[in-house]
Structures are given as C-alpha cells and as structure tokens.
Amino acid sequence: MFGKNKHVDEPPVPVVPWTDAWEFALTDEERPAGAQRKHAVLGLRAFRVPHGGGAQRVNAPCAFLPPQTAEQAAGLRLYEDAQGQRPLCSVDEPQDVDGERHHAVRDGDGQIIGTIRRIPPLKHALKPTWRIDQPGHTEIVSSAEWAAGGRKELVQRGAGKLLLGVVQAVADMGAEGGDQPGTSKPLEWKSGGELVLTSVGDRRFLVRAAWLDRRLVFAYALLRSG
C-alpha cells in the first residue's frame, strides 16, 4: 500500500501515531538503500519516523500529504491515514499583521492550535525569520548563532553523542533515492530559553520538549517546503 517496487518478502511499513513522533522528516523514502537493497523504495510523501534497525529499518509514516491535485484544491492539509479519511491538521492562508505573514494552524476539527509567523528580513538580513506560537508557551524562535561551530560545538554544549547520532539519522533520511538532503547544519529552536526543537534544513526535525505540538512543526515544514 505504502511503497513502490516493494519486495514481496518484506513486512508492511507500520504507521506511527503522530503524537509518538520525536524525530521525523518530510520525505517519500520508505525503505533506505542498503546491503540487501540496491535502491531506496519510495512511497507516499509523508512525515516519516526512523523505525527499526539494520536491514529492517524503515521510515514509518506518521502524517500523510494528500495527492497533489487534492492538495492544490484544498490547501495545505495533513491526514493520519494514507487514504485521506482522517484529517490531522491544516494551514490557513496567510493574514497580514503589521507586515508579518501569520498562518493559523488548525486541528482535524478545525480548531486553531497555534500560528506560524513569517517575519520579513531587515535591511541587513537576506532571509526572513520564522516564529512558532503555541498557546500557553513563549514563542518558539530559531537561531543559527551556534551553527557556525558545527557538531563540535554541539557536543561542547552538552548535547552528547547520542543526540548527534539521532540528528544525523534524521539528516540522512532521504539520502538515497528520494528527497536529497541539503548541506544545512542543525539549528536549534528555543522557547523562553528552553531548547524545544532541532532542525536540519526545512524538512528534518528532532523534538526536544514533550509539550511541543508536532502538528505545528509539520505546518512550518509544509510552509517552508511548499
């Protein structure tokens, strides 16, 4: 159901509940290439979680994008199932607020769960900045200040080898066959000084705070990659 050119002797790829997703990437790569598989197996475009290990490793979907024609007609939407029967979240068209573009994010029932804000660049900046607003928490802001030091600085800041391995695993998703990884270094996102999210490029993410609503991260990724 989920893959193209699937090996008949391979078990189906499970669907992971989106609430259990801690590291994920927006990709169509379902099964990575490896010693027993010359080419990656592609499936539906979805937010996918690395699942299993070794030859059994797969990128299990946790939130599905609809077919392109439906997406164009219905806007930015995600579903909990591949058939598009269970809405997960949607992103509203932007509203201009004091020069910023605000995108309200709604749950499957149409209730607003947060806002993605795009702030235009200042004169000395080349790119806009983004904010994620989740009710009940200080705004979530991304920063590239530490990225210039690369992975060595990340270790020195106490992240440790385990976190680096997870970040690398997320960064590697899509390295073969499907979406190609960029050369972006990991960025950290903070809320009131608390590190809540690490991202690699616009499509690969590691959640660091249990309270962070993954649907807001999904929405940000859709807006950036769209």
JSON list of C-alpha atoms in Angstrom, two decimals:
[
{"chain": "A", "resi": 1, "resn": "MET", "atom": "CA", "xyz": [0.00, 0.00, 0.00]},
{"chain": "A", "resi": 2, "resn": "PHE", "atom": "CA", "xyz": [2.68, 2.43, 1.02]},
{"chain": "A", "resi": 3, "resn": "GLY", "atom": "CA", "xyz": [5.56, 1.59, -1.29]},
{"chain": "A", "resi": 4, "resn": "LYS", "atom": "CA", "xyz": [6.51, 1.32, -4.92]},
{"chain": "A", "resi": 5, "resn": "ASN", "atom": "CA", "xyz": [8.52, -1.69, -6.11]},
{"chain": "A", "resi": 6, "resn": "LYS", "atom": "CA", "xyz": [8.11, -3.28, -2.70]},
{"chain": "A", "resi": 7, "resn": "HIS", "atom": "CA", "xyz": [9.86, -6.57, -2.04]},
{"chain": "A", "resi": 8, "resn": "VAL", "atom": "CA", "xyz": [7.24, -9.27, -1.54]},
{"chain": "A", "resi": 9, "resn": "ASP", "atom": "CA", "xyz": [9.18, -10.79, 1.35]},
{"chain": "A", "resi": 10, "resn": "GLU", "atom": "CA", "xyz": [9.28, -7.57, 3.35]},
{"chain": "A", "resi": 11, "resn": "PRO", "atom": "CA", "xyz": [6.73, -6.83, 6.07]},
{"chain": "A", "resi": 12, "resn": "PRO", "atom": "CA", "xyz": [4.43, -3.81, 5.64]},
{"chain": "A", "resi": 13, "resn": "VAL", "atom": "CA", "xyz": [5.68, -0.47, 6.93]},
{"chain": "A", "resi": 14, "resn": "PRO", "atom": "CA", "xyz": [3.82, 0.48, 10.12]},
{"chain": "A", "resi": 15, "resn": "VAL", "atom": "CA", "xyz": [2.06, 3.80, 10.64]},
{"chain": "A", "resi": 16, "resn": "VAL", "atom": "CA", "xyz": [3.39, 5.58, 13.75]},
{"chain": "A", "resi": 17, "resn": "PRO", "atom": "CA", "xyz": [1.00, 7.76, 15.78]},
{"chain": "A", "resi": 18, "resn": "TRP", "atom": "CA", "xyz": [1.98, 11.39, 15.21]},
{"chain": "A", "resi": 19, "resn": "THR", "atom": "CA", "xyz": [1.94, 12.02, 18.98]},
{"chain": "A", "resi": 20, "resn": "ASP", "atom": "CA", "xyz": [4.79, 9.49, 19.33]},
{"chain": "A", "resi": 21, "resn": "ALA", "atom": "CA", "xyz": [6.99, 11.12, 16.70]},
{"chain": "A", "resi": 22, "resn": "TRP", "atom": "CA", "xyz": [10.17, 12.56, 18.20]},
{"chain": "A", "resi": 23, "resn": "GLU", "atom": "CA", "xyz": [12.38, 12.57, 15.11]},
{"chain": "A", "resi": 24, "resn": "PHE", "atom": "CA", "xyz": [10.89, 12.81, 11.64]},
{"chain": "A", "resi": 25, "resn": "ALA", "atom": "CA", "xyz": [11.45, 14.03, 8.11]},
{"chain": "A", "resi": 26, "resn": "LEU", "atom": "CA", "xyz": [9.26, 15.10, 5.23]},
{"chain": "A", "resi": 27, "resn": "THR", "atom": "CA", "xyz": [10.19, 12.54, 2.59]},
{"chain": "A", "resi": 28, "resn": "ASP", "atom": "CA", "xyz": [8.91, 9.90, 0.20]},
{"chain": "A", "resi": 29, "resn": "GLU", "atom": "CA", "xyz": [11.67, 7.43, 1.09]},
{"chain": "A", "resi": 30, "resn": "GLU", "atom": "CA", "xyz": [10.03, 4.39, 2.70]},
{"chain": "A", "resi": 31, "resn": "ARG", "atom": "CA", "xyz": [12.90, 1.91, 2.83]},
{"chain": "A", "resi": 32, "resn": "PRO", "atom": "CA", "xyz": [16.50, 3.15, 2.59]},
{"chain": "A", "resi": 33, "resn": "ALA", "atom": "CA", "xyz": [19.07, 1.56, 0.32]},
{"chain": "A", "resi": 34, "resn": "GLY", "atom": "CA", "xyz": [21.45, -0.85, 1.99]},
{"chain": "A", "resi": 35, "resn": "ALA", "atom": "CA", "xyz": [23.42, -4.06, 1.71]},
{"chain": "A", "resi": 36, "resn": "GLN", "atom": "CA", "xyz": [20.30, -6.04, 0.79]},
{"chain": "A", "resi": 37, "resn": "ARG", "atom": "CA", "xyz": [18.61, -3.30, -1.23]},
{"chain": "A", "resi": 38, "resn": "LYS", "atom": "CA", "xyz": [20.43, -1.54, -4.05]},
{"chain": "A", "resi": 39, "resn": "HIS", "atom": "CA", "xyz": [17.92, 1.27, -4.39]},
{"chain": "A", "resi": 40, "resn": "ALA", "atom": "CA", "xyz": [15.67, 3.00, -1.91]},
{"chain": "A", "resi": 41, "resn": "VAL", "atom": "CA", "xyz": [11.98, 2.10, -2.01]},
{"chain": "A", "resi": 42, "resn": "LEU", "atom": "CA", "xyz": [9.74, 5.12, -2.38]},
{"chain": "A", "resi": 43, "resn": "GLY", "atom": "CA", "xyz": [6.23, 5.54, -1.04]},
{"chain": "A", "resi": 44, "resn": "LEU", "atom": "CA", "xyz": [3.74, 8.31, -0.43]},
{"chain": "A", "resi": 45, "resn": "ARG", "atom": "CA", "xyz": [5.08, 11.69, 0.57]},
{"chain": "A", "resi": 46, "resn": "ALA", "atom": "CA", "xyz": [4.67, 11.95, 4.33]},
{"chain": "A", "resi": 47, "resn": "PHE", "atom": "CA", "xyz": [6.30, 12.91, 7.57]},
{"chain": "A", "resi": 48, "resn": "ARG", "atom": "CA", "xyz": [8.24, 9.77, 8.44]},
{"chain": "A", "resi": 49, "resn": "VAL", "atom": "CA", "xyz": [9.90, 8.42, 11.58]},
{"chain": "A", "resi": 50, "resn": "PRO", "atom": "CA", "xyz": [13.00, 6.16, 11.50]},
{"chain": "A", "resi": 51, "resn": "HIS", "atom": "CA", "xyz": [11.74, 2.78, 12.74]},
{"chain": "A", "resi": 52, "resn": "GLY", "atom": "CA", "xyz": [13.59, -0.48, 13.37]},
{"chain": "A", "resi": 53, "resn": "GLY", "atom": "CA", "xyz": [17.25, -1.16, 12.77]},
{"chain": "A", "resi": 54, "resn": "GLY", "atom": "CA", "xyz": [19.66, -2.77, 10.38]},
{"chain": "A", "resi": 55, "resn": "ALA", "atom": "CA", "xyz": [18.12, -4.40, 7.34]},
{"chain": "A", "resi": 56, "resn": "GLN", "atom": "CA", "xyz": [14.67, -3.92, 8.93]},
{"chain": "A", "resi": 57, "resn": "ARG", "atom": "CA", "xyz": [14.99, -0.15, 9.20]},
{"chain": "A", "resi": 58, "resn": "VAL", "atom": "CA", "xyz": [12.15, 1.75, 7.55]},
{"chain": "A", "resi": 59, "resn": "ASN", "atom": "CA", "xyz": [10.87, 5.31, 7.52]},
{"chain": "A", "resi": 60, "resn": "ALA", "atom": "CA", "xyz": [7.42, 4.84, 9.02]},
{"chain": "A", "resi": 61, "resn": "PRO", "atom": "CA", "xyz": [4.79, 7.49, 8.16]},
{"chain": "A", "resi": 62, "resn": "CYS", "atom": "CA", "xyz": [3.05, 9.45, 10.90]},
{"chain": "A", "resi": 63, "resn": "ALA", "atom": "CA", "xyz": [1.29, 12.16, 8.86]},
{"chain": "A", "resi": 64, "resn": "PHE", "atom": "CA", "xyz": [0.31, 11.93, 5.19]},
{"chain": "A", "resi": 65, "resn": "LEU", "atom": "CA", "xyz": [0.08, 14.56, 2.49]},
{"chain": "A", "resi": 66, "resn": "PRO", "atom": "CA", "xyz": [-2.85, 14.16, 0.08]},
{"chain": "A", "resi": 67, "resn": "PRO", "atom": "CA", "xyz": [-2.29, 13.67, -3.65]},
{"chain": "A", "resi": 68, "resn": "GLN", "atom": "CA", "xyz": [-1.03, 16.79, -5.40]},
{"chain": "A", "resi": 69, "resn": "THR", "atom": "CA", "xyz": [-4.33, 17.57, -7.09]},
{"chain": "A", "resi": 70, "resn": "ALA", "atom": "CA", "xyz": [-6.22, 17.41, -3.80]},
{"chain": "A", "resi": 71, "resn": "GLU", "atom": "CA", "xyz": [-3.54, 19.49, -2.09]},
{"chain": "A", "resi": 72, "resn": "GLN", "atom": "CA", "xyz": [-3.81, 22.19, -4.71]},
{"chain": "A", "resi": 73, "resn": "ALA", "atom": "CA", "xyz": [-7.60, 22.26, -4.31]},
{"chain": "A", "resi": 74, "resn": "ALA", "atom": "CA", "xyz": [-7.76, 22.05, -0.53]},
{"chain": "A", "resi": 75, "resn": "GLY", "atom": "CA", "xyz": [-4.66, 23.93, 0.56]},
{"chain": "A", "resi": 76, "resn": "LEU", "atom": "CA", "xyz": [-2.03, 22.64, 2.98]},
{"chain": "A", "resi": 77, "resn": "ARG", "atom": "CA", "xyz": [-3.52, 19.65, 4.78]},
{"chain": "A", "resi": 78, "resn": "LEU", "atom": "CA", "xyz": [-2.26, 16.52, 6.50]},
{"chain": "A", "resi": 79, "resn": "TYR", "atom": "CA", "xyz": [-4.02, 13.27, 7.32]},
{"chain": "A", "resi": 80, "resn": "GLU", "atom": "CA", "xyz": [-3.47, 10.46, 9.80]},
{"chain": "A", "resi": 81, "resn": "ASP", "atom": "CA", "xyz": [-4.11, 7.84, 7.11]},
{"chain": "A", "resi": 82, "resn": "ALA", "atom": "CA", "xyz": [-2.92, 7.26, 3.57]},
{"chain": "A", "resi": 83, "resn": "GLN", "atom": "CA", "xyz": [-6.48, 7.36, 2.21]},
{"chain": "A", "resi": 84, "resn": "GLY", "atom": "CA", "xyz": [-7.06, 10.90, 3.48]},
{"chain": "A", "resi": 85, "resn": "GLN", "atom": "CA", "xyz": [-10.09, 9.97, 5.59]},
{"chain": "A", "resi": 86, "resn": "ARG", "atom": "CA", "xyz": [-8.86, 11.25, 8.98]},
{"chain": "A", "resi": 87, "resn": "PRO", "atom": "CA", "xyz": [-7.81, 14.93, 8.92]},
{"chain": "A", "resi": 88, "resn": "LEU", "atom": "CA", "xyz": [-4.87, 15.75, 11.17]},
{"chain": "A", "resi": 89, "resn": "CYS", "atom": "CA", "xyz": [-4.27, 19.46, 10.63]},
{"chain": "A", "resi": 90, "resn": "SER", "atom": "CA", "xyz": [-4.46, 22.24, 8.07]},
{"chain": "A", "resi": 91, "resn": "VAL", "atom": "CA", "xyz": [-2.78, 25.59, 7.47]},
{"chain": "A", "resi": 92, "resn": "ASP", "atom": "CA", "xyz": [-4.80, 28.72, 6.73]},
{"chain": "A", "resi": 93, "resn": "GLU", "atom": "CA", "xyz": [-3.98, 31.22, 4.03]},
{"chain": "A", "resi": 94, "resn": "PRO", "atom": "CA", "xyz": [-1.70, 33.99, 5.36]},
{"chain": "A", "resi": 95, "resn": "GLN", "atom": "CA", "xyz": [-3.03, 37.07, 7.09]},
{"chain": "A", "resi": 96, "resn": "ASP", "atom": "CA", "xyz": [-1.00, 40.27, 7.05]},
{"chain": "A", "resi": 97, "resn": "VAL", "atom": "CA", "xyz": [-0.45, 41.53, 10.59]},
{"chain": "A", "resi": 98, "resn": "ASP", "atom": "CA", "xyz": [1.83, 44.57, 10.94]},
{"chain": "A", "resi": 99, "resn": "GLY", "atom": "CA", "xyz": [3.90, 43.47, 7.96]},
{"chain": "A", "resi": 100, "resn": "GLU", "atom": "CA", "xyz": [4.15, 39.85, 9.12]},
{"chain": "A", "resi": 101, "resn": "ARG", "atom": "CA", "xyz": [2.50, 36.84, 7.48]},
{"chain": "A", "resi": 102, "resn": "HIS", "atom": "CA", "xyz": [0.50, 34.85, 10.01]},
{"chain": "A", "resi": 103, "resn": "HIS", "atom": "CA", "xyz": [-0.68, 31.31, 9.18]},
{"chain": "A", "resi": 104, "resn": "ALA", "atom": "CA", "xyz": [-3.19, 29.86, 11.63]},
{"chain": "A", "resi": 105, "resn": "VAL", "atom": "CA", "xyz": [-2.85, 26.10, 12.11]},
{"chain": "A", "resi": 106, "resn": "ARG", "atom": "CA", "xyz": [-6.00, 24.08, 12.79]},
{"chain": "A", "resi": 107, "resn": "ASP", "atom": "CA", "xyz": [-6.55, 20.58, 14.12]},
{"chain": "A", "resi": 108, "resn": "GLY", "atom": "CA", "xyz": [-8.67, 17.95, 12.39]},
{"chain": "A", "resi": 109, "resn": "ASP", "atom": "CA", "xyz": [-11.84, 19.52, 13.82]},
{"chain": "A", "resi": 110, "resn": "GLY", "atom": "CA", "xyz": [-10.99, 22.99, 12.55]},
{"chain": "A", "resi": 111, "resn": "GLN", "atom": "CA", "xyz": [-9.93, 24.46, 15.90]},
{"chain": "A", "resi": 112, "resn": "ILE", "atom": "CA", "xyz": [-6.89, 26.75, 15.95]},
{"chain": "A", "resi": 113, "resn": "ILE", "atom": "CA", "xyz": [-3.94, 25.14, 17.75]},
{"chain": "A", "resi": 114, "resn": "GLY", "atom": "CA", "xyz": [-1.26, 27.72, 17.01]},
{"chain": "A", "resi": 115, "resn": "THR", "atom": "CA", "xyz": [0.23, 30.14, 14.49]},
{"chain": "A", "resi": 116, "resn": "ILE", "atom": "CA", "xyz": [3.25, 30.14, 12.20]},
{"chain": "A", "resi": 117, "resn": "ARG", "atom": "CA", "xyz": [4.63, 33.66, 11.68]},
{"chain": "A", "resi": 118, "resn": "ARG", "atom": "CA", "xyz": [6.90, 34.76, 8.86]},
{"chain": "A", "resi": 119, "resn": "ILE", "atom": "CA", "xyz": [8.76, 37.96, 9.66]},
{"chain": "A", "resi": 120, "resn": "PRO", "atom": "CA", "xyz": [10.25, 39.84, 6.69]},
{"chain": "A", "resi": 121, "resn": "PRO", "atom": "CA", "xyz": [14.03, 40.35, 6.71]},
{"chain": "A", "resi": 122, "resn": "LEU", "atom": "CA", "xyz": [15.56, 43.53, 7.99]},
{"chain": "A", "resi": 123, "resn": "LYS", "atom": "CA", "xyz": [17.79, 45.58, 5.75]},
{"chain": "A", "resi": 124, "resn": "HIS", "atom": "CA", "xyz": [20.95, 43.78, 6.91]},
{"chain": "A", "resi": 125, "resn": "ALA", "atom": "CA", "xyz": [19.40, 40.31, 6.61]},
{"chain": "A", "resi": 126, "resn": "LEU", "atom": "CA", "xyz": [18.90, 38.29, 3.44]},
{"chain": "A", "resi": 127, "resn": "LYS", "atom": "CA", "xyz": [16.25, 35.86, 4.64]},
{"chain": "A", "resi": 128, "resn": "PRO", "atom": "CA", "xyz": [13.02, 36.17, 6.62]},
{"chain": "A", "resi": 129, "resn": "THR", "atom": "CA", "xyz": [12.76, 34.70, 10.09]},
{"chain": "A", "resi": 130, "resn": "TRP", "atom": "CA", "xyz": [10.05, 32.43, 11.45]},
{"chain": "A", "resi": 131, "resn": "ARG", "atom": "CA", "xyz": [8.23, 32.07, 14.76]},
{"chain": "A", "resi": 132, "resn": "ILE", "atom": "CA", "xyz": [6.02, 29.28, 16.05]},
{"chain": "A", "resi": 133, "resn": "ASP", "atom": "CA", "xyz": [3.31, 30.33, 18.50]},
{"chain": "A", "resi": 134, "resn": "GLN", "atom": "CA", "xyz": [1.75, 27.60, 20.65]},
{"chain": "A", "resi": 135, "resn": "PRO", "atom": "CA", "xyz": [-0.87, 28.77, 23.18]},
{"chain": "A", "resi": 136, "resn": "GLY", "atom": "CA", "xyz": [0.33, 28.60, 26.77]},
{"chain": "A", "resi": 137, "resn": "HIS", "atom": "CA", "xyz": [4.04, 28.87, 25.87]},
{"chain": "A", "resi": 138, "resn": "THR", "atom": "CA", "xyz": [6.53, 31.57, 24.96]},
{"chain": "A", "resi": 139, "resn": "GLU", "atom": "CA", "xyz": [7.01, 31.95, 21.20]},
{"chain": "A", "resi": 140, "resn": "ILE", "atom": "CA", "xyz": [9.41, 29.46, 19.64]},
{"chain": "A", "resi": 141, "resn": "VAL", "atom": "CA", "xyz": [12.31, 31.15, 17.86]},
{"chain": "A", "resi": 142, "resn": "SER", "atom": "CA", "xyz": [15.02, 29.61, 15.68]},
{"chain": "A", "resi": 143, "resn": "SER", "atom": "CA", "xyz": [18.61, 30.67, 15.94]},
{"chain": "A", "resi": 144, "resn": "ALA", "atom": "CA", "xyz": [21.67, 29.91, 13.78]},
{"chain": "A", "resi": 145, "resn": "GLU", "atom": "CA", "xyz": [24.16, 31.53, 16.17]},
{"chain": "A", "resi": 146, "resn": "TRP", "atom": "CA", "xyz": [25.67, 28.24, 17.34]},
{"chain": "A", "resi": 147, "resn": "ALA", "atom": "CA", "xyz": [25.62, 26.55, 13.93]},
{"chain": "A", "resi": 148, "resn": "ALA", "atom": "CA", "xyz": [28.85, 28.15, 12.77]},
{"chain": "A", "resi": 149, "resn": "GLY", "atom": "CA", "xyz": [30.71, 25.97, 15.27]},
{"chain": "A", "resi": 150, "resn": "GLY", "atom": "CA", "xyz": [29.30, 22.80, 13.71]},
{"chain": "A", "resi": 151, "resn": "ARG", "atom": "CA", "xyz": [28.98, 19.49, 15.53]},
{"chain": "A", "resi": 152, "resn": "LYS", "atom": "CA", "xyz": [32.00, 20.04, 17.78]},
{"chain": "A", "resi": 153, "resn": "GLU", "atom": "CA", "xyz": [30.27, 23.00, 19.39]},
{"chain": "A", "resi": 154, "resn": "LEU", "atom": "CA", "xyz": [27.06, 20.98, 19.73]},
{"chain": "A", "resi": 155, "resn": "VAL", "atom": "CA", "xyz": [28.93, 18.38, 21.80]},
{"chain": "A", "resi": 156, "resn": "GLN", "atom": "CA", "xyz": [30.53, 21.09, 23.90]},
{"chain": "A", "resi": 157, "resn": "ARG", "atom": "CA", "xyz": [27.09, 22.47, 24.66]},
{"chain": "A", "resi": 158, "resn": "GLY", "atom": "CA", "xyz": [26.18, 19.17, 26.31]},
{"chain": "A", "resi": 159, "resn": "ALA", "atom": "CA", "xyz": [24.18, 17.51, 23.57]},
{"chain": "A", "resi": 160, "resn": "GLY", "atom": "CA", "xyz": [26.30, 14.36, 23.67]},
{"chain": "A", "resi": 161, "resn": "LYS", "atom": "CA", "xyz": [26.98, 11.62, 21.15]},
{"chain": "A", "resi": 162, "resn": "LEU", "atom": "CA", "xyz": [23.50, 10.11, 21.42]},
{"chain": "A", "resi": 163, "resn": "LEU", "atom": "CA", "xyz": [21.78, 13.30, 20.28]},
{"chain": "A", "resi": 164, "resn": "LEU", "atom": "CA", "xyz": [24.27, 13.75, 17.48]},
{"chain": "A", "resi": 165, "resn": "GLY", "atom": "CA", "xyz": [23.50, 10.25, 16.28]},
{"chain": "A", "resi": 166, "resn": "VAL", "atom": "CA", "xyz": [19.78, 10.97, 16.25]},
{"chain": "A", "resi": 167, "resn": "VAL", "atom": "CA", "xyz": [20.27, 14.26, 14.42]},
{"chain": "A", "resi": 168, "resn": "GLN", "atom": "CA", "xyz": [22.45, 12.50, 11.87]},
{"chain": "A", "resi": 169, "resn": "ALA", "atom": "CA", "xyz": [19.87, 9.74, 11.44]},
{"chain": "A", "resi": 170, "resn": "VAL", "atom": "CA", "xyz": [17.19, 12.32, 10.74]},
{"chain": "A", "resi": 171, "resn": "ALA", "atom": "CA", "xyz": [19.51, 14.20, 8.40]},
{"chain": "A", "resi": 172, "resn": "ASP", "atom": "CA", "xyz": [20.27, 11.01, 6.50]},
{"chain": "A", "resi": 173, "resn": "MET", "atom": "CA", "xyz": [16.62, 10.23, 5.79]},
{"chain": "A", "resi": 174, "resn": "GLY", "atom": "CA", "xyz": [16.11, 10.62, 2.07]},
{"chain": "A", "resi": 175, "resn": "ALA", "atom": "CA", "xyz": [19.82, 10.36, 1.31]},
{"chain": "A", "resi": 176, "resn": "GLU", "atom": "CA", "xyz": [19.16, 7.64, -1.27]},
{"chain": "A", "resi": 177, "resn": "GLY", "atom": "CA", "xyz": [16.53, 7.62, -3.96]},
{"chain": "A", "resi": 178, "resn": "GLY", "atom": "CA", "xyz": [14.01, 10.09, -2.59]},
{"chain": "A", "resi": 179, "resn": "ASP", "atom": "CA", "xyz": [14.42, 13.62, -1.30]},
{"chain": "A", "resi": 180, "resn": "GLN", "atom": "CA", "xyz": [18.06, 14.57, -1.27]},
{"chain": "A", "resi": 181, "resn": "PRO", "atom": "CA", "xyz": [19.41, 16.03, 1.98]},
{"chain": "A", "resi": 182, "resn": "GLY", "atom": "CA", "xyz": [20.75, 19.56, 1.93]},
{"chain": "A", "resi": 183, "resn": "THR", "atom": "CA", "xyz": [24.00, 20.77, 3.39]},
{"chain": "A", "resi": 184, "resn": "SER", "atom": "CA", "xyz": [22.32, 22.76, 6.17]},
{"chain": "A", "resi": 185, "resn": "LYS", "atom": "CA", "xyz": [23.75, 22.43, 9.65]},
{"chain": "A", "resi": 186, "resn": "PRO", "atom": "CA", "xyz": [21.41, 21.67, 12.56]},
{"chain": "A", "resi": 187, "resn": "LEU", "atom": "CA", "xyz": [19.57, 24.67, 14.01]},
{"chain": "A", "resi": 188, "resn": "GLU", "atom": "CA", "xyz": [18.06, 24.92, 17.45]},
{"chain": "A", "resi": 189, "resn": "TRP", "atom": "CA", "xyz": [14.68, 26.38, 18.36]},
{"chain": "A", "resi": 190, "resn": "LYS", "atom": "CA", "xyz": [14.03, 27.83, 21.79]},
{"chain": "A", "resi": 191, "resn": "SER", "atom": "CA", "xyz": [11.02, 28.90, 23.83]},
{"chain": "A", "resi": 192, "resn": "GLY", "atom": "CA", "xyz": [11.91, 31.24, 26.66]},
{"chain": "A", "resi": 193, "resn": "GLY", "atom": "CA", "xyz": [15.42, 29.82, 26.82]},
{"chain": "A", "resi": 194, "resn": "GLU", "atom": "CA", "xyz": [14.26, 26.18, 26.68]},
{"chain": "A", "resi": 195, "resn": "LEU", "atom": "CA", "xyz": [15.57, 24.14, 23.77]},
{"chain": "A", "resi": 196, "resn": "VAL", "atom": "CA", "xyz": [12.46, 22.56, 22.24]},
{"chain": "A", "resi": 197, "resn": "LEU", "atom": "CA", "xyz": [13.41, 21.57, 18.69]},
{"chain": "A", "resi": 198, "resn": "THR", "atom": "CA", "xyz": [16.40, 20.83, 16.46]},
{"chain": "A", "resi": 199, "resn": "SER", "atom": "CA", "xyz": [16.00, 21.06, 12.69]},
{"chain": "A", "resi": 200, "resn": "VAL", "atom": "CA", "xyz": [18.16, 20.14, 9.71]},
{"chain": "A", "resi": 201, "resn": "GLY", "atom": "CA", "xyz": [17.17, 22.14, 6.65]},
{"chain": "A", "resi": 202, "resn": "ASP", "atom": "CA", "xyz": [13.45, 22.69, 6.20]},
{"chain": "A", "resi": 203, "resn": "ARG", "atom": "CA", "xyz": [12.29, 19.06, 6.34]},
{"chain": "A", "resi": 204, "resn": "ARG", "atom": "CA", "xyz": [14.10, 17.16, 9.12]},
{"chain": "A", "resi": 205, "resn": "PHE", "atom": "CA", "xyz": [13.31, 17.62, 12.80]},
{"chain": "A", "resi": 206, "resn": "LEU", "atom": "CA", "xyz": [14.11, 16.36, 16.28]},
{"chain": "A", "resi": 207, "resn": "VAL", "atom": "CA", "xyz": [11.62, 17.29, 19.03]},
{"chain": "A", "resi": 208, "resn": "ARG", "atom": "CA", "xyz": [13.31, 18.10, 22.35]},
{"chain": "A", "resi": 209, "resn": "ALA", "atom": "CA", "xyz": [10.30, 19.12, 24.50]},
{"chain": "A", "resi": 210, "resn": "ALA", "atom": "CA", "xyz": [7.36, 16.78, 25.14]},
{"chain": "A", "resi": 211, "resn": "TRP", "atom": "CA", "xyz": [4.87, 19.66, 25.19]},
{"chain": "A", "resi": 212, "resn": "LEU", "atom": "CA", "xyz": [5.68, 20.82, 21.64]},
{"chain": "A", "resi": 213, "resn": "ASP", "atom": "CA", "xyz": [2.74, 20.14, 19.33]},
{"chain": "A", "resi": 214, "resn": "ARG", "atom": "CA", "xyz": [4.18, 18.20, 16.41]},
{"chain": "A", "resi": 215, "resn": "ARG", "atom": "CA", "xyz": [1.42, 19.50, 14.14]},
{"chain": "A", "resi": 216, "resn": "LEU", "atom": "CA", "xyz": [2.89, 23.00, 14.37]},
{"chain": "A", "resi": 217, "resn": "VAL", "atom": "CA", "xyz": [6.26, 21.65, 13.27]},
{"chain": "A", "resi": 218, "resn": "PHE", "atom": "CA", "xyz": [4.54, 19.82, 10.40]},
{"chain": "A", "resi": 219, "resn": "ALA", "atom": "CA", "xyz": [2.85, 23.08, 9.39]},
{"chain": "A", "resi": 220, "resn": "TYR", "atom": "CA", "xyz": [6.12, 25.01, 9.46]},
{"chain": "A", "resi": 221, "resn": "ALA", "atom": "CA", "xyz": [7.77, 22.38, 7.28]},
{"chain": "A", "resi": 222, "resn": "LEU", "atom": "CA", "xyz": [4.93, 22.49, 4.77]},
{"chain": "A", "resi": 223, "resn": "LEU", "atom": "CA", "xyz": [5.15, 26.25, 4.50]},
{"chain": "A", "resi": 224, "resn": "ARG", "atom": "CA", "xyz": [8.91, 26.19, 4.04]},
{"chain": "A", "resi": 225, "resn": "SER", "atom": "CA", "xyz": [8.96, 23.32, 1.55]},
{"chain": "A", "resi": 226, "resn": "GLY", "atom": "CA", "xyz": [5.90, 24.40, -0.41]}
]
